[in-house]
Short mmCIF file of C-alpha atoms in Angstrom, two decimals:
data_model
loop_
_atom_site.label_atom_id
_atom_site.label_comp_id
_atom_site.label_asym_id
_atom_site.label_seq_id
_atom_site.Cartn_x
_atom_site.Cartn_y
_atom_site.Cartn_z
CA MET A 1 -40.98 104.88 10.50
CA ALA A 2 -43.98 102.67 10.38
CA SER A 3 -47.41 104.11 10.10
CA VAL A 4 -50.41 102.81 11.92
CA LYS A 5 -54.03 102.69 10.38
CA PHE A 6 -56.91 102.03 12.48
CA PHE A 7 -60.15 100.46 11.14
CA ARG A 8 -63.34 99.81 13.00
CA ARG A 9 -64.07 96.55 11.52
CA TYR A 10 -61.88 93.68 9.78
CA ALA A 11 -64.04 94.00 6.67
CA GLU A 12 -63.04 97.60 6.37
CA MET A 13 -59.41 96.67 6.57
CA GLU A 14 -59.79 94.09 4.00
CA ALA A 15 -61.41 96.61 1.65
CA TRP A 16 -58.51 98.94 2.24
CA ILE A 17 -56.05 96.24 1.36
CA ASN A 18 -57.86 95.30 -1.85
CA ASN A 19 -57.85 98.99 -2.80
CA HIS A 20 -54.16 99.39 -2.29
CA PRO A 21 -52.46 96.40 -4.35
CA GLU A 22 -49.16 98.03 -4.32
CA GLY A 23 -48.42 96.50 -1.02
CA ILE A 24 -47.87 92.82 0.36
CA ILE A 25 -49.52 91.62 3.53
CA VAL A 26 -47.99 89.77 6.44
CA SER A 27 -51.01 88.26 8.30
CA ASP A 28 -52.19 85.08 9.86
CA LYS A 29 -53.87 84.26 6.56
CA THR A 30 -50.35 84.21 4.85
CA PRO A 31 -48.29 81.92 6.91
CA LEU A 32 -45.00 80.45 6.22
CA LEU A 33 -44.67 77.06 4.43
CA ALA A 34 -44.28 74.31 6.99
CA ASN A 35 -42.23 72.21 4.81
CA LEU A 36 -39.48 74.75 4.24
CA THR A 37 -37.00 76.10 6.80
CA MET A 38 -36.99 79.92 7.77
CA LYS A 39 -34.18 80.57 5.41
CA GLU A 40 -35.86 78.78 2.48
CA ASN A 41 -39.23 80.38 3.12
CA ILE A 42 -37.43 83.92 2.59
CA ALA A 43 -35.28 82.67 -0.20
CA LEU A 44 -38.48 81.39 -2.17
CA ILE A 45 -39.32 84.90 -3.23
CA ASP A 46 -36.08 85.53 -4.93
CA GLU A 47 -36.00 82.35 -6.50
CA VAL A 48 -39.51 82.74 -8.12
CA HIS A 49 -39.68 86.60 -8.64
CA ARG A 50 -36.01 87.28 -9.56
CA LEU A 51 -35.15 83.75 -10.87
CA MET A 52 -32.18 83.81 -8.47
CA PRO A 53 -30.17 80.56 -8.11
CA VAL A 54 -31.11 78.62 -4.84
CA GLN A 55 -27.57 79.12 -3.26
CA GLU A 56 -27.50 82.86 -3.79
CA SER A 57 -31.01 83.32 -2.67
CA GLN A 58 -30.35 81.29 0.52
CA GLN A 59 -27.12 83.23 1.33
CA ARG A 60 -29.27 86.63 0.92
CA ALA A 61 -31.96 84.97 3.20
CA SER A 62 -29.18 84.25 5.86
CA SER A 63 -27.73 87.79 5.67
CA LEU A 64 -31.38 89.16 6.23
CA LEU A 65 -31.85 87.03 9.19
CA ALA A 66 -28.46 87.96 10.53
CA LYS A 67 -29.68 91.60 10.33
CA LEU A 68 -32.42 90.92 12.76
CA ASN A 69 -30.07 88.69 14.93
CA LEU A 70 -31.83 85.52 14.05
CA THR A 71 -29.18 83.37 12.54
CA THR A 72 -30.05 80.56 14.97
CA ILE A 73 -33.47 80.02 13.27
CA GLU A 74 -31.94 79.68 9.67
CA GLU A 75 -32.48 75.95 9.44
CA LYS A 76 -35.73 75.66 11.80
CA ARG A 77 -39.24 74.98 10.66
CA VAL A 78 -42.55 76.46 11.56
CA GLY A 79 -43.24 73.94 14.46
CA THR A 80 -39.89 74.74 16.35
CA CYS A 81 -39.95 78.54 16.24
CA SER A 82 -41.47 81.06 18.43
CA ASP A 83 -44.26 83.47 17.36
CA LEU A 84 -41.69 86.38 17.24
CA GLU A 85 -39.32 84.30 15.07
CA LEU A 86 -42.11 83.42 12.67
CA PHE A 87 -43.36 86.88 12.50
CA ALA A 88 -39.77 88.18 11.72
CA THR A 89 -39.26 85.54 8.93
CA MET A 90 -42.78 86.61 7.39
CA LEU A 91 -41.45 90.25 7.61
CA LEU A 92 -38.27 89.34 5.80
CA ARG A 93 -40.33 87.45 3.21
CA ALA A 94 -42.53 90.46 2.62
CA GLU A 95 -39.31 92.51 2.36
CA ARG A 96 -37.87 90.43 -0.50
CA MET A 97 -41.28 90.87 -2.36
CA PRO A 98 -40.99 93.29 -5.39
CA ARG A 99 -43.65 95.65 -3.92
CA GLU A 100 -43.47 99.28 -2.63
CA ALA A 101 -45.32 98.62 0.63
CA ILE A 102 -45.77 96.13 3.48
CA TYR A 103 -48.94 95.85 5.32
CA ILE A 104 -48.63 94.14 8.67
CA VAL A 105 -52.19 93.04 9.69
CA LEU A 106 -53.15 92.86 13.34
CA PRO A 107 -49.61 92.22 14.95
CA LEU A 108 -51.28 91.74 18.33
CA LEU A 109 -52.93 88.81 16.74
CA LEU A 110 -49.81 87.38 15.15
CA LEU A 111 -47.75 87.84 18.14
CA GLY A 112 -50.27 87.16 20.76
CA HIS A 113 -49.02 89.15 23.48
CA ALA A 114 -49.20 92.80 25.02
CA ASP A 115 -45.47 93.43 24.05
CA ALA A 116 -46.15 92.77 20.37
CA ILE A 117 -46.27 96.37 19.15
CA GLU A 118 -42.83 97.04 20.87
CA GLN A 119 -41.38 93.83 19.45
CA THR A 120 -42.79 94.79 15.95
CA LEU A 121 -41.33 98.23 15.93
CA ALA A 122 -38.16 96.90 17.27
CA LEU A 123 -37.85 94.44 14.37
CA LEU A 124 -38.76 97.30 11.91
CA THR A 125 -36.03 99.40 13.28
CA LEU A 126 -33.59 96.59 12.72
CA LEU A 127 -34.86 95.78 9.32
CA ASP A 128 -34.41 99.36 8.24
CA SER A 129 -36.61 98.73 5.10
CA GLN A 130 -36.79 101.25 2.27
CA LYS A 131 -40.45 100.30 1.85
CA ASP A 132 -43.47 101.99 3.27
CA ILE A 133 -44.59 100.02 6.18
CA PHE A 134 -48.15 99.98 7.40
CA ILE A 135 -49.42 98.47 10.47
CA LEU A 136 -53.08 97.76 10.05
CA GLU A 137 -55.03 97.51 13.31
CA LEU A 138 -58.48 97.56 14.80
CA THR A 139 -59.48 100.74 16.64
CA SER A 140 -60.16 98.63 19.83
CA ASN A 141 -56.46 97.92 20.06
CA ARG A 142 -55.57 101.74 19.76
CA VAL A 143 -54.52 101.98 23.33
CA HIS A 144 -51.49 99.59 22.78
CA TYR A 145 -50.06 102.08 20.24
CA GLN A 146 -50.09 105.09 22.63
CA GLY A 147 -46.55 106.31 23.43
CA GLN A 148 -44.92 104.17 20.70
CA ALA A 149 -42.53 105.36 18.14
CA CYS A 150 -44.78 105.13 15.10
CA HIS A 151 -46.86 107.52 12.97
CA ILE A 152 -50.64 107.05 13.64
CA SER A 153 -52.82 107.92 10.79
CA ASP A 154 -56.69 107.43 10.83
CA MET B 1 -88.74 55.16 -6.26
CA LEU B 2 -88.58 58.90 -7.45
CA ASN B 3 -86.37 59.60 -4.52
CA GLN B 4 -84.09 56.96 -5.37
CA ILE B 5 -83.78 57.99 -9.09
CA ALA B 6 -83.17 61.55 -7.85
CA GLN B 7 -80.37 60.45 -5.52
CA LEU B 8 -78.99 58.29 -8.43
CA GLY B 9 -79.08 61.44 -10.60
CA ASP B 10 -77.47 63.46 -8.01
CA LEU B 11 -74.65 61.06 -7.42
CA THR B 12 -74.04 60.92 -11.32
CA LEU B 13 -73.98 64.75 -11.50
CA LYS B 14 -71.37 64.67 -8.57
CA ARG B 15 -69.25 62.16 -10.38
CA PHE B 16 -69.48 63.84 -13.67
CA ASN B 17 -68.61 67.29 -12.13
CA ASN B 18 -65.62 65.81 -10.27
CA THR B 19 -64.35 64.08 -13.31
CA ALA B 20 -64.58 67.36 -15.23
CA SER B 21 -62.89 69.14 -12.41
CA VAL B 22 -59.97 66.56 -12.66
CA VAL B 23 -59.82 66.82 -16.63
CA LYS B 24 -59.61 70.72 -16.22
CA PHE B 25 -56.82 70.46 -13.49
CA ALA B 26 -54.97 67.84 -15.59
CA LEU B 27 -55.14 70.16 -18.64
CA SER B 28 -53.93 73.32 -16.52
CA VAL B 29 -50.83 71.20 -15.24
CA PHE B 30 -50.21 69.86 -18.77
CA TRP B 31 -50.33 73.46 -20.21
CA HIS B 32 -47.98 74.67 -17.43
CA ALA B 33 -45.47 71.86 -18.36
CA PHE B 34 -44.80 73.46 -21.58
CA LEU B 35 -44.40 76.94 -20.32
CA PRO B 36 -40.54 77.82 -19.78
CA GLN B 37 -41.30 80.26 -16.97
CA SER B 38 -42.78 77.37 -14.76
CA TYR B 39 -39.20 75.99 -14.48
CA HIS B 40 -37.93 78.61 -11.85
CA PRO B 41 -35.10 77.72 -9.58
CA ALA B 42 -37.52 77.05 -6.65
CA MET B 43 -39.50 74.66 -8.85
CA ARG B 44 -36.40 72.81 -10.05
CA MET B 45 -35.35 72.38 -6.45
CA VAL B 46 -38.66 70.82 -5.42
CA LEU B 47 -38.47 68.57 -8.49
CA VAL B 48 -35.23 67.16 -7.63
CA LYS B 49 -36.35 66.84 -3.87
CA GLN B 50 -39.52 64.99 -4.80
CA ILE B 51 -37.60 62.65 -7.25
CA TYR B 52 -35.42 61.83 -4.23
CA PHE B 53 -38.33 61.12 -1.98
CA THR B 54 -40.18 59.23 -4.55
CA ALA B 55 -37.66 57.15 -6.42
CA VAL B 56 -34.38 57.21 -4.63
CA GLN B 57 -35.15 57.13 -1.05
CA VAL B 58 -37.53 54.14 -1.49
CA LEU B 59 -34.90 52.13 -3.69
CA PRO B 60 -33.63 49.64 -1.25
CA VAL B 61 -36.89 48.60 0.01
CA PHE B 62 -38.29 48.52 -3.47
CA ILE B 63 -35.45 46.34 -4.96
CA PHE B 64 -36.17 43.89 -1.89
CA ILE B 65 -39.89 43.82 -2.49
CA ALA B 66 -39.25 43.61 -6.31
CA PHE B 67 -37.00 40.57 -5.85
CA ILE B 68 -39.30 38.72 -3.53
CA PHE B 69 -42.36 39.25 -5.42
CA GLY B 70 -40.75 39.15 -8.74
CA SER B 71 -39.16 35.65 -7.98
CA ILE B 72 -42.43 34.28 -6.77
CA ILE B 73 -44.28 35.50 -9.83
CA ILE B 74 -41.94 34.49 -12.27
CA GLY B 75 -41.28 31.28 -10.69
CA SER B 76 -45.04 30.57 -10.90
CA VAL B 77 -45.27 31.50 -14.51
CA ILE B 78 -42.24 29.39 -15.42
CA LEU B 79 -43.70 26.41 -13.54
CA LEU B 80 -47.17 26.96 -15.10
CA ALA B 81 -45.78 27.25 -18.62
CA SER B 82 -43.78 23.92 -17.87
CA GLU B 83 -46.82 22.00 -16.71
CA LEU B 84 -48.96 23.43 -19.66
CA GLY B 85 -46.25 22.32 -22.11
CA VAL B 86 -45.68 25.89 -23.64
CA LEU B 87 -42.06 26.33 -22.66
CA ASN B 88 -41.26 27.11 -26.30
CA GLU B 89 -43.19 30.39 -25.89
CA ILE B 90 -41.68 31.21 -22.42
CA GLY B 91 -39.84 34.16 -24.04
CA SER B 92 -43.09 35.88 -25.14
CA ILE B 93 -44.80 34.97 -21.90
CA LEU B 94 -42.10 36.59 -19.67
CA VAL B 95 -41.78 39.74 -21.98
CA TYR B 96 -45.38 40.28 -22.04
CA PHE B 97 -46.02 39.51 -18.40
CA ILE B 98 -43.07 41.56 -17.20
CA PHE B 99 -43.05 44.70 -19.44
CA ASN B 100 -46.69 45.10 -20.16
CA GLU B 101 -48.36 43.91 -17.03
CA PHE B 102 -46.61 43.20 -13.87
CA SER B 103 -43.71 46.00 -13.68
CA PRO B 104 -45.70 48.95 -14.42
CA PHE B 105 -48.71 48.07 -12.33
CA PHE B 106 -46.87 46.81 -9.36
CA THR B 107 -44.63 49.92 -9.37
CA ALA B 108 -47.62 52.04 -9.53
CA LEU B 109 -49.22 50.46 -6.44
CA LEU B 110 -46.09 50.82 -4.51
CA VAL B 111 -45.56 54.49 -5.41
CA ALA B 112 -49.26 55.07 -4.93
CA LEU B 113 -49.33 53.66 -1.34
CA ARG B 114 -46.24 55.39 -0.38
CA SER B 115 -46.20 58.94 -2.22
CA GLY B 116 -49.76 59.25 -3.27
CA ALA B 117 -51.09 59.06 0.28
CA ALA B 118 -48.16 61.63 1.36
CA VAL B 119 -48.76 64.09 -1.28
CA ASN B 120 -52.55 63.83 -0.64
CA SER B 121 -52.19 64.63 3.20
CA GLU B 122 -49.44 67.29 2.25
CA ILE B 123 -51.60 69.37 0.05
CA ALA B 124 -54.57 68.95 2.24
CA LEU B 125 -52.76 70.22 5.26
CA MET B 126 -51.34 73.17 3.17
CA HIS B 127 -54.93 74.03 2.01
CA VAL B 128 -56.28 74.00 5.68
CA ASN B 129 -53.19 76.02 7.02
CA TYR B 130 -53.74 78.65 4.45
CA GLU B 131 -50.39 78.01 3.06
CA LEU B 132 -51.85 77.88 -0.54
CA ASN B 133 -53.40 81.30 0.17
CA ALA B 134 -50.04 82.46 1.10
CA LEU B 135 -48.34 81.38 -2.14
CA GLN B 136 -51.12 83.10 -4.07
CA THR B 137 -50.79 86.33 -2.11
CA TYR B 138 -47.17 86.23 -2.77
CA LYS B 139 -47.59 85.63 -6.45
CA ILE B 140 -46.16 82.17 -6.46
CA ASP B 141 -48.27 79.93 -8.79
CA PRO B 142 -49.01 76.67 -6.79
CA ILE B 143 -49.07 74.89 -10.08
CA ASP B 144 -45.64 75.73 -10.84
CA TYR B 145 -44.11 75.59 -7.39
CA LEU B 146 -46.20 72.63 -5.75
CA PHE B 147 -48.08 70.51 -8.32
CA LEU B 148 -45.96 70.39 -11.46
CA PRO B 149 -42.72 69.24 -9.74
CA ARG B 150 -44.74 66.55 -7.96
CA ILE B 151 -46.40 65.42 -10.98
CA LEU B 152 -43.28 65.31 -13.14
CA SER B 153 -41.53 63.41 -10.28
CA GLY B 154 -44.22 60.93 -10.50
CA VAL B 155 -43.98 60.57 -14.04
CA ILE B 156 -40.12 60.12 -13.88
CA SER B 157 -40.12 58.02 -10.73
CA VAL B 158 -42.69 55.44 -11.72
CA THR B 159 -40.96 55.09 -15.21
CA GLY B 160 -37.53 54.67 -13.57
CA LEU B 161 -38.71 52.26 -10.87
CA ALA B 162 -40.68 50.09 -13.45
CA ILE B 163 -37.62 49.74 -15.40
CA VAL B 164 -35.70 48.73 -12.28
CA PHE B 165 -38.49 46.29 -11.52
CA SER B 166 -38.38 44.79 -15.01
CA VAL B 167 -34.58 44.17 -14.73
CA ILE B 168 -34.97 42.51 -11.34
CA MET B 169 -37.86 40.20 -12.70
CA LEU B 170 -35.88 39.38 -15.76
CA VAL B 171 -32.93 38.44 -13.46
CA SER B 172 -35.36 36.18 -11.25
CA GLY B 173 -36.55 34.67 -14.45
CA TYR B 174 -32.92 33.75 -15.21
CA VAL B 175 -32.46 32.20 -11.84
CA PHE B 176 -35.63 30.18 -12.17
CA SER B 177 -34.67 29.21 -15.75
CA VAL B 178 -31.38 27.80 -14.52
CA PHE B 179 -32.89 25.62 -11.82
CA PHE B 180 -36.08 24.42 -13.57
CA LEU B 181 -35.11 24.37 -17.32
CA GLN B 182 -31.10 24.10 -16.91
CA MET B 183 -30.94 26.99 -19.29
CA GLU B 184 -27.83 28.96 -20.01
CA LEU B 185 -27.39 32.51 -19.79
CA ILE B 186 -26.93 33.15 -23.47
CA SER B 187 -29.91 30.89 -24.38
CA TYR B 188 -32.08 32.85 -21.93
CA LEU B 189 -30.80 36.12 -23.43
CA ARG B 190 -31.54 34.91 -26.85
CA ILE B 191 -35.16 33.88 -26.07
CA LEU B 192 -35.83 37.30 -24.55
CA LEU B 193 -34.28 39.29 -27.39
CA ASN B 194 -36.43 37.29 -29.88
CA ALA B 195 -39.63 37.81 -28.00
CA VAL B 196 -39.27 41.42 -27.03
CA SER B 197 -40.52 44.03 -29.63
CA LEU B 198 -40.61 47.84 -29.55
CA ASP B 199 -44.44 47.71 -28.59
CA ASN B 200 -43.52 46.05 -25.30
CA ILE B 201 -40.92 48.70 -24.44
CA LEU B 202 -43.43 51.44 -25.64
CA MET B 203 -46.16 50.09 -23.51
CA LEU B 204 -43.98 49.71 -20.39
CA LEU B 205 -42.88 53.40 -20.82
CA LEU B 206 -46.40 54.83 -21.74
CA LYS B 207 -48.16 52.85 -18.99
CA SER B 208 -45.69 53.78 -16.41
CA MET B 209 -45.76 57.53 -17.39
CA THR B 210 -49.67 57.44 -17.31
CA PHE B 211 -49.72 55.85 -14.04
CA GLY B 212 -47.13 58.33 -12.56
CA PHE B 213 -49.06 61.19 -13.78
CA PHE B 214 -52.33 60.10 -12.01
CA ILE B 215 -50.63 58.88 -9.03
CA MET B 216 -49.60 62.44 -8.22
CA LEU B 217 -52.56 64.25 -9.97
CA LEU B 218 -55.40 62.59 -8.24
CA PRO B 219 -54.09 63.05 -4.62
CA ILE B 220 -53.24 66.67 -5.36
CA HIS B 221 -56.85 67.34 -6.70
CA SER B 222 -58.18 65.61 -3.75
CA GLY B 223 -56.11 67.61 -1.34
CA LEU B 224 -57.34 70.90 -2.94
CA LYS B 225 -60.86 69.72 -2.35
CA THR B 226 -60.33 69.69 1.40
CA GLY B 227 -62.79 71.51 3.60
CA SER B 228 -61.46 74.16 6.15
CA CYS B 229 -61.01 71.95 9.24
CA TYR B 230 -58.40 69.63 10.29
CA SER B 231 -60.89 66.78 10.54
CA ASP B 232 -61.58 67.07 6.79
CA ILE B 233 -57.96 66.06 5.97
CA PRO B 234 -58.47 62.10 6.62
CA VAL B 235 -61.59 62.20 4.52
CA ALA B 236 -59.76 63.98 1.72
CA VAL B 237 -56.81 61.53 1.78
CA LEU B 238 -59.52 58.49 1.95
CA LYS B 239 -61.38 59.92 -1.07
CA GLY B 240 -58.18 60.60 -3.02
CA MET B 241 -56.67 57.31 -2.48
CA VAL B 242 -59.93 55.36 -3.46
CA SER B 243 -60.25 57.48 -6.61
CA LEU B 244 -56.48 56.77 -7.31
CA PHE B 245 -57.01 53.11 -7.10
CA VAL B 246 -59.86 53.16 -9.24
CA ALA B 247 -58.02 55.12 -11.79
CA LEU B 248 -55.04 52.62 -11.58
CA PHE B 249 -57.42 49.82 -12.45
CA VAL B 250 -59.14 51.77 -15.25
CA ILE B 251 -55.72 52.68 -16.64
CA GLU B 252 -54.65 49.03 -16.51
CA ALA B 253 -57.87 47.84 -18.14
CA VAL B 254 -57.58 50.59 -20.92
CA SER B 255 -54.07 49.53 -21.65
CA LEU B 256 -55.06 45.88 -21.96
CA LEU B 257 -57.80 46.78 -24.49
CA ILE B 258 -55.23 48.96 -26.41
CA TRP B 259 -52.91 45.99 -26.58
CA LEU B 260 -55.62 43.59 -27.60
CA VAL B 261 -56.81 45.84 -30.31
#
């Protein structure tokens, strides 16, 4: 289950991230590469960090997208995907990163609508990651997390 | 007066700092080119794609332009040589003109116009969109993944295209020799073989490689210096292309000096 951490200010969140380098961030400051397809964006991590051949890494990326029921976006690029599809791809890219944790920074900002938290948690359930997943959020957005299936830690 | 001197000093310092920054960047890329870990599968994929975009995709248009311009220039050179009564030196004139001067420079101009501008805007856009930041966060070295394959593709493509250009110009030279000098193919080839030296071929290769290196390096460097707004992108492209064209003429002048010395 994902844990949610609340911060009063963005600067505090940044400081926390800097003090916890064991995780990789998913945020609006780490967008996908616009000149690659969704599949290629995910595969890039394996190609660089595991020296996996391109064909094999792309097959793995395809299977990950299938796990989130997103096979239709494999060949799409940033401009033709919805915010949710982009977010899911960013999540899968972070999943392939050889790090122990994933920090999802301000999902409400990334997805841009009130259902963002439900959609994020639904994606995390489908992903079923073995990594520690933290949602980093501002205290002012705390109300959106009430009643959701996530662990809240302050 | 003092104000003008201060402005001149300020401008000189800016130019010096920019040149130092380019040299530092070039050395960094050069160093990465010798590291085996730079050549990961993603980098090799980008390299292949870049060679395709820079050298293969452009080939039909390039051959057409090379044939038209090559024919005009070689035709003019042969006519001029005929008028000046130096036809016995036509082999040396053609070899020097094609290998040392026209092929590498004209190829460099074409590639700079097409790929240099594209790379400059691509890197500037990536910079503004935080994509370079994303690469660094995900521990993907932009030099290995973005810059090195583009620069290597520039070196390979400009050299390859310059050789193609030389061949097309030599063929044009033969066509004109047949019409104006009633020269046979064997005679034409003998004249060229007698005139060409290893120095000519080395100059063609070295000059093309140098052009290719800077055609990609300078637009990338300019793209990295873009501000944080979308409106900064055209300014970065403009500055990058101007500095690239200045660099091309400087390389041309330096190569001429080296040849003369």
